JSON list of C-alpha atoms in Angstrom, two decimals:
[
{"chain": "A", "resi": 238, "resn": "UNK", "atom": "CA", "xyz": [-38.69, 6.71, 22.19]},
{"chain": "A", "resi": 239, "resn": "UNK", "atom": "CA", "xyz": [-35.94, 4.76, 20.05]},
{"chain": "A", "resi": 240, "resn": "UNK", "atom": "CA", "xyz": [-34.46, 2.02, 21.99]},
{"chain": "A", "resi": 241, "resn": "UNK", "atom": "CA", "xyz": [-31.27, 1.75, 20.21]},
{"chain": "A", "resi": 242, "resn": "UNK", "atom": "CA", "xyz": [-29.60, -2.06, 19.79]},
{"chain": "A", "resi": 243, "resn": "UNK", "atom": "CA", "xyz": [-26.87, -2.93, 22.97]},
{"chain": "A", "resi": 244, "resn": "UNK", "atom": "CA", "xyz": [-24.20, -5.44, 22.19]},
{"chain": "A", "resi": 245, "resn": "UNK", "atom": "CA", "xyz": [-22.24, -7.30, 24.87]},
{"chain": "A", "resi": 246, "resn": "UNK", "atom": "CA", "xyz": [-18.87, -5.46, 25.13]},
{"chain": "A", "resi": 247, "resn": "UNK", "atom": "CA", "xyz": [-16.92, -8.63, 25.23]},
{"chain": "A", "resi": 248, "resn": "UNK", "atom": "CA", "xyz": [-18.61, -9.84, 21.99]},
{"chain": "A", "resi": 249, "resn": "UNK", "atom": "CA", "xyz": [-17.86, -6.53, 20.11]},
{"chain": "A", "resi": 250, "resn": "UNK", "atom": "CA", "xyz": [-14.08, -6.28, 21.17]},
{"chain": "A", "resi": 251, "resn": "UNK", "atom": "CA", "xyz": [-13.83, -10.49, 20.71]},
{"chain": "A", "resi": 252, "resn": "UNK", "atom": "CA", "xyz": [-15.04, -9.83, 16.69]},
{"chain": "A", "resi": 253, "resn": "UNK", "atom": "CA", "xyz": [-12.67, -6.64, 15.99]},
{"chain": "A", "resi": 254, "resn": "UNK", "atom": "CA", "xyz": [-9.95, -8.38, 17.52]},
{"chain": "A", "resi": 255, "resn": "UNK", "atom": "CA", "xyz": [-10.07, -11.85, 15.84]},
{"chain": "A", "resi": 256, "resn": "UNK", "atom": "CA", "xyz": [-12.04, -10.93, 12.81]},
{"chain": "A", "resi": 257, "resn": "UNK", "atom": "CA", "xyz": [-14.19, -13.53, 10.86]},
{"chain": "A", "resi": 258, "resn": "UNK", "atom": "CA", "xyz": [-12.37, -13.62, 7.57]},
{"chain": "A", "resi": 259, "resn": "UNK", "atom": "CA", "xyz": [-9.06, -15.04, 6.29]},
{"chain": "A", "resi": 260, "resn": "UNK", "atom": "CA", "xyz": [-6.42, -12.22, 6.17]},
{"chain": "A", "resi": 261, "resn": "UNK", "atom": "CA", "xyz": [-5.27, -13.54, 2.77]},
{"chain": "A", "resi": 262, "resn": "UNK", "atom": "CA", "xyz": [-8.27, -11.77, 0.97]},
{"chain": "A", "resi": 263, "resn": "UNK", "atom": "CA", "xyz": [-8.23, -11.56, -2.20]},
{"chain": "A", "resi": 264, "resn": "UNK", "atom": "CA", "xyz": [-5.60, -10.85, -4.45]},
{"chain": "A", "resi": 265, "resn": "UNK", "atom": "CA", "xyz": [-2.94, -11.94, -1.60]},
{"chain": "A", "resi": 266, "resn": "UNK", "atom": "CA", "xyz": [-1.59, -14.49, -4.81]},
{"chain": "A", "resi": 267, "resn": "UNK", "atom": "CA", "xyz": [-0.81, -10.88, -6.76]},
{"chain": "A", "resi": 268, "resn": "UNK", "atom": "CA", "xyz": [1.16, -9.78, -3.50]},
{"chain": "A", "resi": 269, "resn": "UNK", "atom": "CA", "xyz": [3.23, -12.97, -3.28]},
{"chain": "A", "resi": 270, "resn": "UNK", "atom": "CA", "xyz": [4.06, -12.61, -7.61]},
{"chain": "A", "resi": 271, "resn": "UNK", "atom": "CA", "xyz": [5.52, -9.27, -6.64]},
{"chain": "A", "resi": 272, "resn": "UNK", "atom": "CA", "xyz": [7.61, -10.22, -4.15]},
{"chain": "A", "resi": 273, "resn": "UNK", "atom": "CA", "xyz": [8.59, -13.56, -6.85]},
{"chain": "A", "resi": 274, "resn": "UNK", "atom": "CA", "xyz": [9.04, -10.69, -9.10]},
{"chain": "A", "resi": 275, "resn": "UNK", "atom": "CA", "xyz": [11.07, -8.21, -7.36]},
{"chain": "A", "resi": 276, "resn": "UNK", "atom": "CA", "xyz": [13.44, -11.11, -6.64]},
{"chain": "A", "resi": 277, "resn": "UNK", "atom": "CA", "xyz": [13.94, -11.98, -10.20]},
{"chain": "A", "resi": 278, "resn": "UNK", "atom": "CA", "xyz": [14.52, -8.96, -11.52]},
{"chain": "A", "resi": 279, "resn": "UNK", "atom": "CA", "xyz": [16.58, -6.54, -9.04]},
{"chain": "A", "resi": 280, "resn": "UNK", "atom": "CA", "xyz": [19.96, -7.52, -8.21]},
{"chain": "A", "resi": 281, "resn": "UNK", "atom": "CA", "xyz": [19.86, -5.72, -5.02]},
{"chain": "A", "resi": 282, "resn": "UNK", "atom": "CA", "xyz": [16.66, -7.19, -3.58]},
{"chain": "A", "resi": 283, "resn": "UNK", "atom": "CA", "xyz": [16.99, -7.97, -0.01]},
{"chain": "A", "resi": 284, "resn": "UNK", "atom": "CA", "xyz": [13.51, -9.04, 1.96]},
{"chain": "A", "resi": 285, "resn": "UNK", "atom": "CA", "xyz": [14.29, -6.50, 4.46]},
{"chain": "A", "resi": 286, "resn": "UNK", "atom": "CA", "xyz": [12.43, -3.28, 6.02]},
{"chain": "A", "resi": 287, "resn": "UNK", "atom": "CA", "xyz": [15.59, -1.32, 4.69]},
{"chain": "A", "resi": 288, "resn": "UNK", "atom": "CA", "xyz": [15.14, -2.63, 1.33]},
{"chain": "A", "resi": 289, "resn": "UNK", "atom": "CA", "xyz": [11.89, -1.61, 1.47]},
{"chain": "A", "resi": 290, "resn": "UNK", "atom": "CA", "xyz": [12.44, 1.61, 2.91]},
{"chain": "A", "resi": 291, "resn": "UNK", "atom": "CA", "xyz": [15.41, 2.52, 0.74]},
{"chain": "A", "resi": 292, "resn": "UNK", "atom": "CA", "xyz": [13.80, 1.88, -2.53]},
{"chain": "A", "resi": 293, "resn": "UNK", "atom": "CA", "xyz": [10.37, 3.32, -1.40]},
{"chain": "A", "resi": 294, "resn": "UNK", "atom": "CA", "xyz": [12.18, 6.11, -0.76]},
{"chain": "A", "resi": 295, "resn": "UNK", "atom": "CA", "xyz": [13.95, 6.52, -4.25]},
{"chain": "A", "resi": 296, "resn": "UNK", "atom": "CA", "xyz": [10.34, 5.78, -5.97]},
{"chain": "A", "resi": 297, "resn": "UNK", "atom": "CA", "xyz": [9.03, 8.72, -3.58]},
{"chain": "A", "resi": 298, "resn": "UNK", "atom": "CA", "xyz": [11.81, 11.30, -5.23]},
{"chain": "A", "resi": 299, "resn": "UNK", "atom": "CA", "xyz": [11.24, 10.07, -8.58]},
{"chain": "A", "resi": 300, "resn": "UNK", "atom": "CA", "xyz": [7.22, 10.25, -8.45]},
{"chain": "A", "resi": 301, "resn": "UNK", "atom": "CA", "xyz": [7.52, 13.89, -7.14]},
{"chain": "A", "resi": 302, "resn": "UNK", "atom": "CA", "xyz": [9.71, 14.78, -9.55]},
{"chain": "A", "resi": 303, "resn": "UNK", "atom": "CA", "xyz": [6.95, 13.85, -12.12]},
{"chain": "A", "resi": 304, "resn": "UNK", "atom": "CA", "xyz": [4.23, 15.05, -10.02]},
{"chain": "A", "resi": 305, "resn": "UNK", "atom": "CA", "xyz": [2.31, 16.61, -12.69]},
{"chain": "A", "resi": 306, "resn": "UNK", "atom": "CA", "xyz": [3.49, 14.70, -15.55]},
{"chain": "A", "resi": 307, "resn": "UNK", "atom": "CA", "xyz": [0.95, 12.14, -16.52]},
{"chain": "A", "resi": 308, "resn": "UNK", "atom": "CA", "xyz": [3.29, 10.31, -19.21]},
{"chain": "A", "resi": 309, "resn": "UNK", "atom": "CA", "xyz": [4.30, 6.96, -20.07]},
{"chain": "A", "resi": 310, "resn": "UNK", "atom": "CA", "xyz": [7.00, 6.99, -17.65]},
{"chain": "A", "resi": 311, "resn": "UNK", "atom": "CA", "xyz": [4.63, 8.64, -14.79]},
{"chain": "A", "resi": 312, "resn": "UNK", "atom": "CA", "xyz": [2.70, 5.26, -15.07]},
{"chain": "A", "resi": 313, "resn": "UNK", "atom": "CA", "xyz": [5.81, 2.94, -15.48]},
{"chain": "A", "resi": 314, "resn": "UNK", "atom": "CA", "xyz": [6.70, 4.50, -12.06]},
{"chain": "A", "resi": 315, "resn": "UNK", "atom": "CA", "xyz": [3.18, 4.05, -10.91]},
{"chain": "A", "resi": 316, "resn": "UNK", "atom": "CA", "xyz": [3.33, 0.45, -12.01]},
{"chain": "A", "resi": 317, "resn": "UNK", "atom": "CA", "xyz": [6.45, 0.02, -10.18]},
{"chain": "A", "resi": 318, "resn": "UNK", "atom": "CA", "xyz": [5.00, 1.14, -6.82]},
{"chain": "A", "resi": 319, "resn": "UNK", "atom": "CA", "xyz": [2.12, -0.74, -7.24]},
{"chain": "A", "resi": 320, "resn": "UNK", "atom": "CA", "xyz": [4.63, -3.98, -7.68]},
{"chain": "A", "resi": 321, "resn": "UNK", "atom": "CA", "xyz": [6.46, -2.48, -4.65]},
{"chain": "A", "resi": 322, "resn": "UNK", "atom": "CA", "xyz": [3.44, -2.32, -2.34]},
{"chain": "A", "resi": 323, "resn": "UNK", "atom": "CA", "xyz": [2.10, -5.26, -3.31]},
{"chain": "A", "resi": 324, "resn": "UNK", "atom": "CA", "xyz": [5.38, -7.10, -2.67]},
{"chain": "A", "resi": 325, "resn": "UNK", "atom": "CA", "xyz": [6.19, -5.34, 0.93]},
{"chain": "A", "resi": 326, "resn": "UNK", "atom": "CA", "xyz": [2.37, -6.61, 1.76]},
{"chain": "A", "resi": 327, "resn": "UNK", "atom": "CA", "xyz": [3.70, -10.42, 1.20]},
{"chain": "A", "resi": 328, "resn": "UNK", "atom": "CA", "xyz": [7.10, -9.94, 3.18]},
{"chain": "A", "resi": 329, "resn": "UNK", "atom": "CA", "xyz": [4.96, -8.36, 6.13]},
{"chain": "A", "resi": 330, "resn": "UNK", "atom": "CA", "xyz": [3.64, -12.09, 6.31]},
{"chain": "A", "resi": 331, "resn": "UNK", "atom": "CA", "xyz": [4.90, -13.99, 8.73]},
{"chain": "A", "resi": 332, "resn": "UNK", "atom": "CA", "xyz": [7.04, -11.76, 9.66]},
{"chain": "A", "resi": 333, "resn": "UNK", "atom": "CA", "xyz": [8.28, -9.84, 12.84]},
{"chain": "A", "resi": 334, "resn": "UNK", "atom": "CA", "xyz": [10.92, -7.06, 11.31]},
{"chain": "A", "resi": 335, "resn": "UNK", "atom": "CA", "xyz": [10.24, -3.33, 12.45]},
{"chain": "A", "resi": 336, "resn": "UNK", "atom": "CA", "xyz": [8.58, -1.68, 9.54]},
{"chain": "A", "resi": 337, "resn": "UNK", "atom": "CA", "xyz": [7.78, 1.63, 10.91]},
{"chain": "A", "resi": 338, "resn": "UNK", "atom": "CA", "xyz": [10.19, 3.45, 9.28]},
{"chain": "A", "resi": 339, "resn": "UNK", "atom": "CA", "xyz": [9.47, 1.98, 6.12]},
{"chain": "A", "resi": 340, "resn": "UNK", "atom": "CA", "xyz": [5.92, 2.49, 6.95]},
{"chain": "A", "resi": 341, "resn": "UNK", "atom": "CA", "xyz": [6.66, 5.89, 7.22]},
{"chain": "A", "resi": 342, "resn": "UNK", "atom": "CA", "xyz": [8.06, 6.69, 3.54]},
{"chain": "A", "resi": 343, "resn": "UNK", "atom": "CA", "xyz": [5.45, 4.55, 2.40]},
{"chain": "A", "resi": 344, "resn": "UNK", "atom": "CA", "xyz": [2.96, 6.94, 3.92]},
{"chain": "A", "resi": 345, "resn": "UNK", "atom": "CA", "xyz": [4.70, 9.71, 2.04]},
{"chain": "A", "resi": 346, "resn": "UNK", "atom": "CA", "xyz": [4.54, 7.95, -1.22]},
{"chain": "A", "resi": 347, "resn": "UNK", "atom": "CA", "xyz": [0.50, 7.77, -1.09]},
{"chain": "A", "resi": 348, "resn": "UNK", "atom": "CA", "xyz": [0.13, 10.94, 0.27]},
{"chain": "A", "resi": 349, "resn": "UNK", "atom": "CA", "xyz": [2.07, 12.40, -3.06]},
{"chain": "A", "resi": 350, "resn": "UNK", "atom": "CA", "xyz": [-0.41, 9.40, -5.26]},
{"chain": "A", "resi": 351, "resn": "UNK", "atom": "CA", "xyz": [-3.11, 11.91, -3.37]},
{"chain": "A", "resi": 352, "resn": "UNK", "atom": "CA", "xyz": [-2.52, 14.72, -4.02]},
{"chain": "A", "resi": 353, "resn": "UNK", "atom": "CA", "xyz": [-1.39, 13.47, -8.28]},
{"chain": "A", "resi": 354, "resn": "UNK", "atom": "CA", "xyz": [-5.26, 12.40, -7.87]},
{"chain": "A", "resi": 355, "resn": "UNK", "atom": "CA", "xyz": [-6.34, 15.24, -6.88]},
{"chain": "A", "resi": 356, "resn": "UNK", "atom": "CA", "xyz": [-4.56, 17.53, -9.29]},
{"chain": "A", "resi": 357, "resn": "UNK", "atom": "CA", "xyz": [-5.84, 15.04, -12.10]},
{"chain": "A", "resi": 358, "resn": "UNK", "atom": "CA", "xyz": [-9.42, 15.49, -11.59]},
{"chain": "A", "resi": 359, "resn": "UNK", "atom": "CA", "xyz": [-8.50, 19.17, -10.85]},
{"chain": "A", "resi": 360, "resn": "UNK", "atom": "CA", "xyz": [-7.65, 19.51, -14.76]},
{"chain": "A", "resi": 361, "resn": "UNK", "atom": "CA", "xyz": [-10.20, 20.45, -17.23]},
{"chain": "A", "resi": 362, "resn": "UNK", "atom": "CA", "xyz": [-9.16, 18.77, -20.11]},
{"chain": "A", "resi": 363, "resn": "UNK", "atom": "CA", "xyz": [-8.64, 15.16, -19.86]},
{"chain": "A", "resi": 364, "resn": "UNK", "atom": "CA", "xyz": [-6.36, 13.58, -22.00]},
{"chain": "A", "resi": 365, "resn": "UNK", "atom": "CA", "xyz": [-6.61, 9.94, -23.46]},
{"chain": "A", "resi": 366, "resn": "UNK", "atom": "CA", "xyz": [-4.12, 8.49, -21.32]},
{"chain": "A", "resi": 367, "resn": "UNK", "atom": "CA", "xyz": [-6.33, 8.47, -18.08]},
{"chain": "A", "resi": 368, "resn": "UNK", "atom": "CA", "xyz": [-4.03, 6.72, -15.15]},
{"chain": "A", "resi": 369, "resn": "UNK", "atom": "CA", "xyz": [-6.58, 7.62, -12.51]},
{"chain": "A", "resi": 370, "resn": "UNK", "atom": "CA", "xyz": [-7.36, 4.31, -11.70]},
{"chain": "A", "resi": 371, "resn": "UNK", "atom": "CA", "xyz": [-3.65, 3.06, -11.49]},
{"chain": "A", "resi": 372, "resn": "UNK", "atom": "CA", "xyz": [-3.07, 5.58, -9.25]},
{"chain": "A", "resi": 373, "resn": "UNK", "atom": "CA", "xyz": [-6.14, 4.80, -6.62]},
{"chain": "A", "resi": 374, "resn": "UNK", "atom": "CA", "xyz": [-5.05, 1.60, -6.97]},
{"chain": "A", "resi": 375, "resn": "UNK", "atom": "CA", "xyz": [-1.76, 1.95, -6.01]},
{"chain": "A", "resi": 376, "resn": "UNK", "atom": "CA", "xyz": [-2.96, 4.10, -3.12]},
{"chain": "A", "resi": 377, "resn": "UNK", "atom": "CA", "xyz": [-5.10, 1.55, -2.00]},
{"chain": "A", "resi": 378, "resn": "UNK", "atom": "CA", "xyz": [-2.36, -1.31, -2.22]},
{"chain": "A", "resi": 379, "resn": "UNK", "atom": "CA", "xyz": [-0.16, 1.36, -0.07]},
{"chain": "A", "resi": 380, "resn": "UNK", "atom": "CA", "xyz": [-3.02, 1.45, 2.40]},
{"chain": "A", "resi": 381, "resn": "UNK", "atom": "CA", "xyz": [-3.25, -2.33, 2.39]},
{"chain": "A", "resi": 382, "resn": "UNK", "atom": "CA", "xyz": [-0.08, -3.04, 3.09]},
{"chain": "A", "resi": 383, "resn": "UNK", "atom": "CA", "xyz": [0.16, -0.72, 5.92]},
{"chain": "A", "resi": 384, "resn": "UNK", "atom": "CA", "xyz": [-3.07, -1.94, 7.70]},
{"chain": "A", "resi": 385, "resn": "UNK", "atom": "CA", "xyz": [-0.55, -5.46, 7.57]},
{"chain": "A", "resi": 386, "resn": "UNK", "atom": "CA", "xyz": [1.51, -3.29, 9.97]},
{"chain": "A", "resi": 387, "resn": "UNK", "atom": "CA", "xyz": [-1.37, -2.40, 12.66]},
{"chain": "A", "resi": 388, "resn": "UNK", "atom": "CA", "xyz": [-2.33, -5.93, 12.25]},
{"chain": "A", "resi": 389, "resn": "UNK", "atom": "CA", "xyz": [0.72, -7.17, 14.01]},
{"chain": "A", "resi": 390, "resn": "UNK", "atom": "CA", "xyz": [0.64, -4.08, 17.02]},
{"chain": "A", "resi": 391, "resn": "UNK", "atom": "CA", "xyz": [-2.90, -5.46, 17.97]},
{"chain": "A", "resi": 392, "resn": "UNK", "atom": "CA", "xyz": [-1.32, -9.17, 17.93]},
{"chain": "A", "resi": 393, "resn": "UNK", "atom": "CA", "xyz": [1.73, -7.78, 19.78]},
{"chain": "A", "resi": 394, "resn": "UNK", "atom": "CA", "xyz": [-0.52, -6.00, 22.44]}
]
């Protein structure tokens, strides 16, 4: 008979609540750049959820109209997603604002970088230009960035 391992229940929720590693992980200096950057260079830029929102939303239009196009200006849109993401990732700290709705059309936009992924390896004959990786990285950064969000409802509960 296998006597499987049993953890104290306290101890287990204690760890998933308050985990053991710094929530600036890694590249969290790339996130803060973005945000630098996104200040520099649009005019409109507002650290808001509705800037946020309203420009994740205009990205979203633009990268389904080139769903299938895998061109220089598919990945200068990627690019600038992935510069979105990461940016929205640094305003989420230390901050309160309501992001779900943001959150929302940001779960749209890596839904369509899914299924571009999947219709890319779907092809048979791969071209030079392979943006595969840009776009799971941008899909992770999206997933990043909303985990910020989930991060704060635990904190909140």
């Amino acid at each position: 008979m296998l006597e499987a391992p049993t953890y104290d229940e306290g101890d287990v929720l204690e760890a998933f609540h308050t985990p053991r590693f710094n929530p600036w992980i890694d590249d969290s200096e790339e996130a803060r750049e973005a945000l630098e950057t996104l200040e520099e260079e649009d005019t409109t830029f507002e650290c808001t959820p509705m800037y946020f929102e309203r420009t994740a939303e205009w990205k979203l239009r633009q990268l389904r109209a080139a769903s299938t196009q895998f061109d220089y200006g598919a990945l200068g849109l990627i690019e600038e997603i992935h510069l979105l993401s990461c940016a929205i990732e640094w305003a989420k700290h230390e901050s309160h604002n309501h992001w779900s709705r943001c959150d929302k059309v940001f779960v749209e936009l890596r839904d369509c970088l899914l299924g571009m992924i999947e219709f890319k390896i779907a092809q048979e004959d791969r071209d030079i230009m392979s943006i595969e990786e840009d776009l799971f990285t941008t899909k992770t950064r999206i997933e990043r960035s909303l985990r910020m969000t989930s991060q704060w409802r635990h904190q909140a509960a």
